[in-house]
Coordinates of C-alpha atoms in Angstrom, one line a residue:
Chain A
X546 CA -5.9 34.5 38.9
X547 CA -3.0 36.9 39.0
X548 CA -1.2 37.6 42.3
X549 CA 1.7 40.1 42.7
X550 CA 4.4 38.7 44.9
X551 CA 7.3 40.7 46.4
X552 CA 10.4 39.1 47.8
X553 CA 12.8 40.3 50.5
X554 CA 16.1 39.1 52.0
X555 CA 16.8 35.4 51.7
X556 CA 13.6 34.8 49.6
X557 CA 14.6 37.5 47.2
X558 CA 18.0 35.9 46.7
X559 CA 16.6 32.4 46.3
X560 CA 13.9 33.6 43.9
X561 CA 16.5 35.7 42.1
X562 CA 14.0 38.6 41.8
X563 CA 12.4 41.1 44.0
X564 CA 8.9 40.7 42.6
X565 CA 6.9 38.7 40.1
X566 CA 3.4 38.3 38.7
X567 CA 2.1 34.8 39.4
X568 CA -0.8 33.3 37.6
X569 CA -2.0 30.7 40.1
X570 CA -5.0 28.6 41.1
X571 CA -3.9 29.0 44.8
X572 CA -6.7 30.7 46.8
X573 CA -4.7 31.1 50.1
X574 CA -1.1 32.2 50.9
X575 CA -0.4 28.7 52.2
X576 CA -1.1 27.1 48.9
X577 CA 0.6 29.9 47.0
X578 CA 3.8 29.5 49.1
X579 CA 3.9 25.7 48.6
X580 CA 3.7 26.4 44.8
X581 CA 6.5 29.0 44.9
X582 CA 8.7 27.0 47.3
X583 CA 8.7 24.3 44.7
X584 CA 9.4 26.7 41.8
X585 CA 12.2 28.6 43.5
X586 CA 13.6 25.9 45.9
X587 CA 13.1 28.1 48.9
X588 CA 14.9 26.7 52.0
X589 CA 12.5 28.3 54.5
X590 CA 9.4 26.4 55.7
X591 CA 6.1 28.2 56.1
X592 CA 6.3 27.8 59.9
X593 CA 9.3 30.2 59.7
X594 CA 7.5 32.8 57.8
X595 CA 4.8 35.4 58.3
X596 CA 2.6 36.5 55.4
X597 CA 1.5 40.0 54.4
X598 CA -1.4 40.7 52.0
X599 CA -1.7 44.2 50.5
X600 CA 0.8 45.7 52.9
X601 CA -0.7 44.3 56.1
X602 CA -0.1 41.2 58.1
X603 CA -2.5 38.4 57.0
X604 CA -3.3 34.8 57.7
X605 CA -2.0 31.8 55.9
X606 CA -5.6 30.6 55.2
X607 CA -6.9 34.0 54.2
X608 CA -8.7 34.0 50.8
X609 CA -6.7 35.7 48.1
X610 CA -8.3 37.8 45.5
X611 CA -7.1 38.6 41.9
X612 CA -4.6 41.5 42.0
X613 CA -3.6 41.0 45.6
X614 CA 0.0 41.7 46.6
X615 CA 1.5 39.0 48.8
X616 CA 4.8 39.1 50.8
X617 CA 6.3 36.1 52.6
X618 CA 8.2 37.5 55.6
X619 CA 11.4 35.6 56.7
X620 CA 12.6 35.8 60.3
X621 CA 13.3 39.4 61.0
X622 CA 16.5 40.9 62.4
X623 CA 16.2 44.5 63.0
X624 CA 18.5 46.5 65.3
Chain B
X949 CA 7.4 66.2 65.5
X950 CA 8.9 63.8 62.9
X951 CA 7.5 60.4 62.1
X952 CA 7.4 58.1 65.2
X953 CA 9.3 55.5 63.2
X954 CA 11.5 56.2 60.2
X955 CA 14.1 54.7 58.0
X956 CA 17.3 56.4 57.0
X957 CA 19.5 55.7 54.0
X958 CA 22.0 58.2 55.6
X959 CA 23.9 58.1 58.9
X960 CA 21.4 58.8 61.7
X961 CA 21.6 62.3 63.1
X962 CA 21.0 61.4 66.7
X963 CA 21.6 65.0 67.9
X964 CA 18.8 66.4 65.7
X965 CA 16.5 63.5 66.7
X966 CA 17.2 64.0 70.4
X967 CA 16.6 67.8 70.1
X968 CA 13.2 67.2 68.6
X969 CA 12.2 65.1 71.7
X970 CA 13.6 67.7 74.1
X971 CA 11.7 70.7 72.8
X972 CA 8.9 69.7 75.2
X973 CA 9.5 71.7 78.4
X974 CA 7.7 69.0 80.5
X975 CA 10.2 66.2 79.5
X976 CA 12.6 66.1 82.4
X977 CA 14.1 62.6 81.6
X978 CA 15.4 61.3 78.4
X979 CA 16.6 57.7 77.6
X980 CA 18.1 56.6 74.4
X981 CA 19.3 53.3 72.9
X982 CA 21.8 52.9 70.1
X983 CA 22.6 49.7 68.3
X984 CA 26.0 49.7 66.6
X985 CA 27.6 47.6 63.9
X986 CA 30.3 45.6 65.7
X987 CA 33.1 43.4 64.4
X988 CA 32.0 40.1 65.9
X989 CA 28.7 38.4 65.9
X990 CA 28.4 35.0 67.5
X991 CA 32.2 34.6 67.1
X992 CA 32.3 35.4 63.4
X993 CA 34.3 38.4 62.2
X994 CA 32.0 40.8 60.3
X995 CA 33.2 43.2 57.6
X996 CA 30.0 45.0 56.8
X997 CA 26.3 44.4 56.7
X998 CA 23.2 45.3 54.8
X999 CA 19.8 46.1 56.1
X1000 CA 16.8 45.6 53.9
X1001 CA 13.2 46.5 54.9
X1002 CA 9.7 45.8 53.6
X1003 CA 9.2 49.5 54.1
X1004 CA 5.5 49.7 53.4
X1005 CA 4.7 47.4 56.3
X1006 CA 7.7 48.2 58.4
X1007 CA 6.7 51.8 58.7
X1008 CA 3.2 50.9 59.8
X1009 CA 4.5 48.3 62.3
X1010 CA 7.2 50.6 63.7
X1011 CA 4.6 53.4 64.2
X1012 CA 2.3 50.9 65.9
X1013 CA 5.1 50.0 68.3
X1014 CA 5.8 53.6 69.2
X1015 CA 2.1 54.3 69.6
X1016 CA 1.7 51.3 71.9
X1017 CA 4.6 52.6 74.0
X1018 CA 2.9 56.0 74.2
X1019 CA -0.3 54.4 75.4
X1020 CA 1.3 51.9 77.7
X1021 CA 3.8 54.2 79.5
X1022 CA 3.2 57.7 80.8
X1023 CA 5.9 59.2 78.5
X1024 CA 6.0 62.4 76.5
X1025 CA 7.5 61.5 73.2
X1026 CA 9.2 58.5 71.5
X1027 CA 10.9 58.1 68.2
X1028 CA 12.9 55.3 66.4
X1029 CA 15.1 55.6 63.4
X1030 CA 16.5 52.5 61.6
X1031 CA 19.2 52.5 59.0
X1032 CA 18.7 50.6 55.7
X1033 CA 21.3 49.9 53.0
X1034 CA 24.9 49.1 53.4
X1035 CA 26.6 49.7 56.8
X1036 CA 30.3 49.5 57.8
X1037 CA 31.7 48.6 61.1
X1038 CA 31.2 51.3 63.7
X1039 CA 28.1 52.7 62.1
X1040 CA 24.8 53.3 64.0
X1041 CA 22.1 50.8 62.9
X1042 CA 19.2 51.9 65.1
X1043 CA 18.4 54.7 67.5
X1044 CA 15.5 54.9 69.9
X1045 CA 14.8 58.1 72.0
X1046 CA 12.1 58.5 74.7
X1047 CA 11.4 61.6 76.8
X1048 CA 9.2 61.5 79.9
X1049 CA 8.5 63.4 83.0
X1050 CA 9.8 60.5 85.1
X1051 CA 12.8 58.4 84.3
X1052 CA 11.4 55.0 85.2
X1053 CA 8.9 55.1 82.4
X1054 CA 11.4 56.5 79.9
X1055 CA 13.7 53.5 80.5
X1056 CA 10.8 51.0 80.3
X1057 CA 9.3 52.5 77.1
X1058 CA 12.7 52.7 75.4
X1059 CA 13.4 49.1 76.1
X1060 CA 9.9 48.1 75.0
X1061 CA 10.3 49.9 71.7
X1062 CA 13.7 48.4 70.8
X1063 CA 12.6 44.9 71.9
X1064 CA 9.4 45.1 69.8
X1065 CA 11.2 46.6 66.8
X1066 CA 13.7 43.7 66.8
X1067 CA 10.9 41.1 67.0
X1068 CA 8.1 42.5 64.9
X1069 CA 9.3 44.9 62.2
X1070 CA 10.1 43.4 58.8
X1071 CA 13.7 44.3 58.6
X1072 CA 16.5 41.9 57.6
X1073 CA 20.2 42.0 58.2
X1074 CA 22.8 40.3 56.0
X1075 CA 26.3 40.0 57.4
X1076 CA 29.4 39.8 55.3
X1077 CA 32.1 37.9 57.0
X1078 CA 35.9 38.1 56.8
X1079 CA 36.1 34.5 55.6
X1080 CA 34.2 35.4 52.5
X1081 CA 30.9 33.9 53.7
X1082 CA 27.7 35.9 54.2
X1083 CA 24.3 35.2 55.7
X1084 CA 20.9 36.6 56.7
X1085 CA 20.9 36.8 60.5
X1086 CA 18.3 34.5 62.1
X1087 CA 17.6 33.0 58.8
X1088 CA 20.5 31.3 57.0
X1089 CA 20.2 28.2 59.2
X1090 CA 16.4 28.3 59.5
X1091 CA 15.9 25.3 57.3
X1092 CA 18.1 23.1 59.5
X1093 CA 17.3 24.4 63.0
X1094 CA 15.3 27.6 63.4
X1095 CA 17.3 30.1 65.4
X1096 CA 15.7 32.6 67.6
X1097 CA 16.2 36.3 67.5
X1098 CA 19.7 37.5 68.1
X1099 CA 19.8 40.4 70.5
X1100 CA 22.6 42.8 71.0
Chain C
X304 CA 38.8 56.6 79.4
X305 CA 37.8 59.6 81.4
X306 CA 36.8 59.3 85.1
X307 CA 33.9 57.0 85.7
X308 CA 32.1 59.8 87.5
X309 CA 32.8 63.5 87.1
X310 CA 31.4 66.9 87.8
X311 CA 31.2 69.7 85.2
X312 CA 30.9 73.4 85.7
X313 CA 30.2 73.7 82.0
X314 CA 27.4 72.3 79.8
X315 CA 27.9 68.6 79.5
X316 CA 29.3 67.6 76.1
X317 CA 27.2 64.4 75.6
X318 CA 28.6 63.7 72.1
X319 CA 32.2 63.6 73.3
X320 CA 31.2 61.5 76.3
X321 CA 29.3 59.1 74.1
X322 CA 32.1 58.8 71.6
X323 CA 34.5 57.8 74.4
X324 CA 32.2 54.8 75.3
X325 CA 31.8 53.8 71.7
X326 CA 35.5 53.5 70.9
X327 CA 35.3 49.9 72.1
X328 CA 34.6 47.7 69.1
X329 CA 32.9 45.1 71.2
X330 CA 30.2 47.5 72.5
X331 CA 27.2 46.9 70.2
X332 CA 24.6 48.5 72.4
X333 CA 24.6 51.9 74.1
X334 CA 22.0 53.3 76.5
X335 CA 22.0 56.8 77.9
X336 CA 20.0 58.8 80.4
X337 CA 19.7 62.5 80.5
X338 CA 18.0 64.6 83.2
X339 CA 17.0 68.1 82.2
X340 CA 16.0 71.2 84.1
X341 CA 12.3 71.6 83.6
X342 CA 9.9 74.4 84.3
X343 CA 7.7 72.7 86.8
X344 CA 8.6 70.6 89.8
X345 CA 5.7 69.3 91.9
X346 CA 3.5 72.0 90.5
X347 CA 5.8 74.9 91.2
X348 CA 7.2 77.0 88.4
X349 CA 11.0 76.9 88.4
X350 CA 13.1 79.7 87.0
X351 CA 16.5 78.3 87.5
X352 CA 18.4 76.1 89.9
X353 CA 21.7 75.5 91.6
X354 CA 23.5 72.3 92.2
X355 CA 26.1 72.0 95.0
X356 CA 28.2 69.0 95.7
X357 CA 30.5 67.8 98.5
X358 CA 32.9 67.0 95.7
X359 CA 35.5 65.2 97.7
X360 CA 33.1 62.5 98.8
X361 CA 30.7 62.7 95.8
X362 CA 33.5 61.8 93.4
X363 CA 34.3 58.8 95.5
X364 CA 30.7 57.7 95.9
X365 CA 29.9 58.3 92.2
X366 CA 32.9 56.2 91.2
X367 CA 31.9 53.4 93.6
X368 CA 28.4 53.4 91.9
X369 CA 29.9 53.0 88.4
X370 CA 32.3 50.4 89.6
X371 CA 29.4 48.5 91.2
X372 CA 27.5 48.6 88.0
X373 CA 30.6 47.2 86.1
X374 CA 30.8 44.4 88.6
X375 CA 27.1 43.7 88.7
X376 CA 26.2 43.8 85.0
X377 CA 28.1 42.4 82.1
X378 CA 28.7 45.7 80.4
X379 CA 31.7 47.2 78.7
X380 CA 31.9 50.8 80.0
X381 CA 29.8 53.3 82.0
X382 CA 30.2 56.9 82.8
X383 CA 28.2 59.6 84.6
X384 CA 28.7 63.4 84.5
X385 CA 26.8 65.7 86.8
X386 CA 26.5 69.5 86.4
X387 CA 27.2 71.8 89.4
X388 CA 26.6 75.5 89.7
X389 CA 23.8 77.5 88.3
X390 CA 21.5 76.0 85.7
X391 CA 18.8 77.5 83.6
X392 CA 15.7 75.9 82.3
X393 CA 16.4 73.5 79.4
X394 CA 19.9 72.7 80.6
X395 CA 21.2 69.2 81.1
X396 CA 21.7 68.4 84.8
X397 CA 23.0 64.8 84.6
X398 CA 24.1 62.3 81.9
X399 CA 24.7 58.6 82.2
X400 CA 26.1 56.5 79.4
X401 CA 26.5 52.7 79.3
X402 CA 27.9 50.5 76.5
X403 CA 27.5 46.8 76.4
X404 CA 27.6 43.8 74.1
X405 CA 23.9 43.2 74.9
X406 CA 21.2 45.7 75.3
X407 CA 19.4 44.3 78.3
X408 CA 22.4 44.8 80.6
X409 CA 23.0 48.3 79.2
X410 CA 19.5 49.3 80.2
X411 CA 19.7 47.8 83.6
X412 CA 23.1 49.2 84.4
X413 CA 22.2 52.7 83.2
X414 CA 19.1 52.7 85.4
X415 CA 21.0 51.3 88.3
X416 CA 23.6 54.1 88.1
X417 CA 21.1 57.0 87.9
X418 CA 19.0 55.6 90.7
X419 CA 22.0 55.2 92.9
X420 CA 23.5 58.6 92.0
X421 CA 20.2 60.2 93.0
X422 CA 20.0 58.4 96.3
X423 CA 23.6 58.2 97.5
X424 CA 25.8 60.9 96.1
X425 CA 26.1 64.1 98.1
X426 CA 24.7 66.6 95.7
X427 CA 22.0 69.2 96.5
X428 CA 19.6 71.1 94.3
X429 CA 18.2 74.5 95.1
X430 CA 15.2 75.5 93.0
X431 CA 14.4 79.2 92.5
X432 CA 10.7 79.7 91.9
X433 CA 8.7 82.2 89.9
X434 CA 6.9 83.4 93.0
X435 CA 10.2 84.6 94.5
X436 CA 10.6 81.6 96.8
X437 CA 13.4 79.1 96.7
X438 CA 14.2 75.8 98.4
X439 CA 16.5 72.9 98.7
X440 CA 14.8 69.9 97.1
X441 CA 14.0 67.1 99.5
X442 CA 15.2 69.3 102.3
X443 CA 13.3 72.5 102.9
X444 CA 10.4 70.7 104.6
X445 CA 12.5 68.1 106.3
X446 CA 12.0 69.5 109.8
X447 CA 8.3 69.3 109.5
X448 CA 7.7 66.1 107.5
X449 CA 10.7 64.4 105.9
X450 CA 10.1 64.1 102.2
X451 CA 11.5 61.3 100.2
X452 CA 13.6 61.5 97.1
X453 CA 12.0 63.1 94.2
X454 CA 12.6 61.2 91.0
X455 CA 12.2 62.5 87.5
Chain D
X856 CA 39.8 69.7 120.8
X857 CA 39.6 71.4 117.4
X858 CA 37.4 70.0 114.7
X859 CA 37.0 71.3 111.2
X860 CA 33.4 71.4 110.1
X861 CA 32.3 72.0 106.5
X862 CA 28.7 73.0 105.6
X863 CA 26.7 72.4 102.4
X864 CA 23.3 73.3 101.0
X865 CA 20.7 74.1 103.7
X866 CA 23.2 73.7 106.6
X867 CA 25.6 76.1 104.9
X868 CA 22.8 78.7 104.6
X869 CA 21.6 78.3 108.1
X870 CA 25.2 78.4 109.5
X871 CA 25.9 81.3 107.2
X872 CA 29.3 79.9 106.5
X873 CA 30.8 77.1 104.4
X874 CA 33.2 76.0 107.1
X875 CA 34.4 76.7 110.6
X876 CA 36.9 75.5 113.2
X877 CA 35.1 74.3 116.3
X878 CA 36.7 74.0 119.7
X879 CA 34.6 71.4 121.3
X880 CA 34.4 68.7 124.0
X881 CA 32.2 66.6 121.8
X882 CA 33.8 63.2 121.1
X883 CA 31.3 61.9 118.5
X884 CA 29.5 63.5 115.5
X885 CA 26.2 63.0 117.4
X886 CA 27.3 65.2 120.3
X887 CA 29.0 67.7 118.0
X888 CA 25.8 68.1 115.8
X889 CA 23.7 68.7 118.9
X890 CA 26.0 71.5 119.9
X891 CA 26.1 73.0 116.4
X892 CA 22.3 72.7 116.0
X893 CA 21.9 74.7 119.1
X894 CA 24.4 77.3 118.0
X895 CA 23.2 77.8 114.4
X896 CA 19.5 76.9 114.9
X897 CA 19.6 74.1 112.3
X898 CA 16.1 73.0 111.2
X899 CA 17.3 69.5 110.3
X900 CA 17.2 66.6 112.8
X901 CA 20.1 64.2 113.0
X902 CA 17.9 61.4 111.7
X903 CA 17.6 63.4 108.4
X904 CA 21.4 63.6 108.0
X905 CA 24.4 61.4 107.3
X906 CA 27.8 62.2 108.5
X907 CA 31.2 62.1 106.8
X908 CA 34.5 62.2 108.6
X909 CA 37.7 63.1 106.8
X910 CA 36.0 62.7 103.4
X911 CA 34.4 59.3 104.0
X912 CA 31.0 58.3 105.3
X913 CA 31.1 57.7 109.1
X914 CA 29.0 56.7 112.0
X915 CA 27.2 59.1 114.4
X916 CA 28.9 57.4 117.4
X917 CA 32.3 57.2 115.9
X918 CA 35.1 58.7 118.0
X919 CA 36.4 62.0 116.8
X920 CA 40.1 63.0 116.9
X921 CA 41.6 66.4 117.1
X922 CA 42.0 67.8 113.6
X923 CA 39.2 65.7 112.0
X924 CA 37.1 67.2 109.3
X925 CA 33.4 66.6 109.8
X926 CA 30.5 67.1 107.3
X927 CA 26.8 66.7 108.1
X928 CA 25.0 65.6 104.9
X929 CA 21.4 66.9 104.3
X930 CA 19.1 64.8 102.2
X931 CA 20.6 64.6 98.7
X932 CA 18.9 65.6 95.4
X933 CA 21.2 64.7 92.5
X934 CA 19.9 64.3 89.0

């Protein structure tokens, strides 16, 4: 199924893009991230990230549906 | 009242933001916090920095923090504005203002808001150093040894 | 830097006072407190008020408080300005500004200063009420039953 | 001996003056205040006041010297 992925900060730089359409068999953010980490050589481990699905914080084992937008959130540094 | 939490591409107009909070005639105490771009961070000389936000979620999360402060502390109003984009040394990165009838709660709520914003809101800071290097704060060395949140 | 503690007969210029503190390139965090003249105090409708100070001692005691804050907390600068004379509703009565490298200490020092100023510095406030009455806050009923410091 | 007394706030209003020269036999602020409380019908008790001598906080039983300036300090209300 197709998942829309947006990238920010270090992940955006390492992916060399701010978003992409991914055609994947991953059914959870955890599996999806493993796939993308491999593809883009992300230096961050999942334990250092949070995940957002369709603009809201989600869980790593949450079921993904076709057309979902997923964001992996690196350690934040506001202020 | 403006949004409880907002981003700004332009320098933050703290006077205007403060005046909004102080229109309430019951607010006798006002506490503000400002975070400024300084030249040194953890011993490295900073030239400038960039803030990037996942605005869709950050606006929601920021608003939830301010709403939580309003529920948790008997305050009148609270507001937070965060810069995004490229910032030079000496620029204001974040502003929090809280008005209340009593000063104790204004202090507590202001601190609560800035602490939570720094921990929970998806905003990232990239520092550009004098030595030509650059890095995402709290993040660049994550793969080696996760660093915890830097506070200033 | 200006005096650590000062009185003002004129409206307090908070922007100028803040800018003084922020000239220091190491000060990444800034916390301020403002106390405003509000319409109601303990249920009574206030029209205006007057602040009177024993300036000779108040300036010394105010400076001692700011110096104590500078010793006690790792902050960069601190400053307090208190109005004297006649104030209308909506006017700023007192301002405290603190700059620091880290925000936690800026919050603590700012609160310490305003708390101490309210308790120790010889300044008196007379409120003029809508009903024609007036009274020295914390004082008018002293003879009957001593009232403790009002905080706002 | 002569003592210079300054009045502020409620004491100023009750004394109907902001200062006065007092010729007194009082040798401490405590005795001086009792004398002035009688004269000006002050409503405040000494326990509600602090005392300053020559521009610095002092003690109620401190010895006064001719020419000293004494201030009795009502409960403060800054901020």
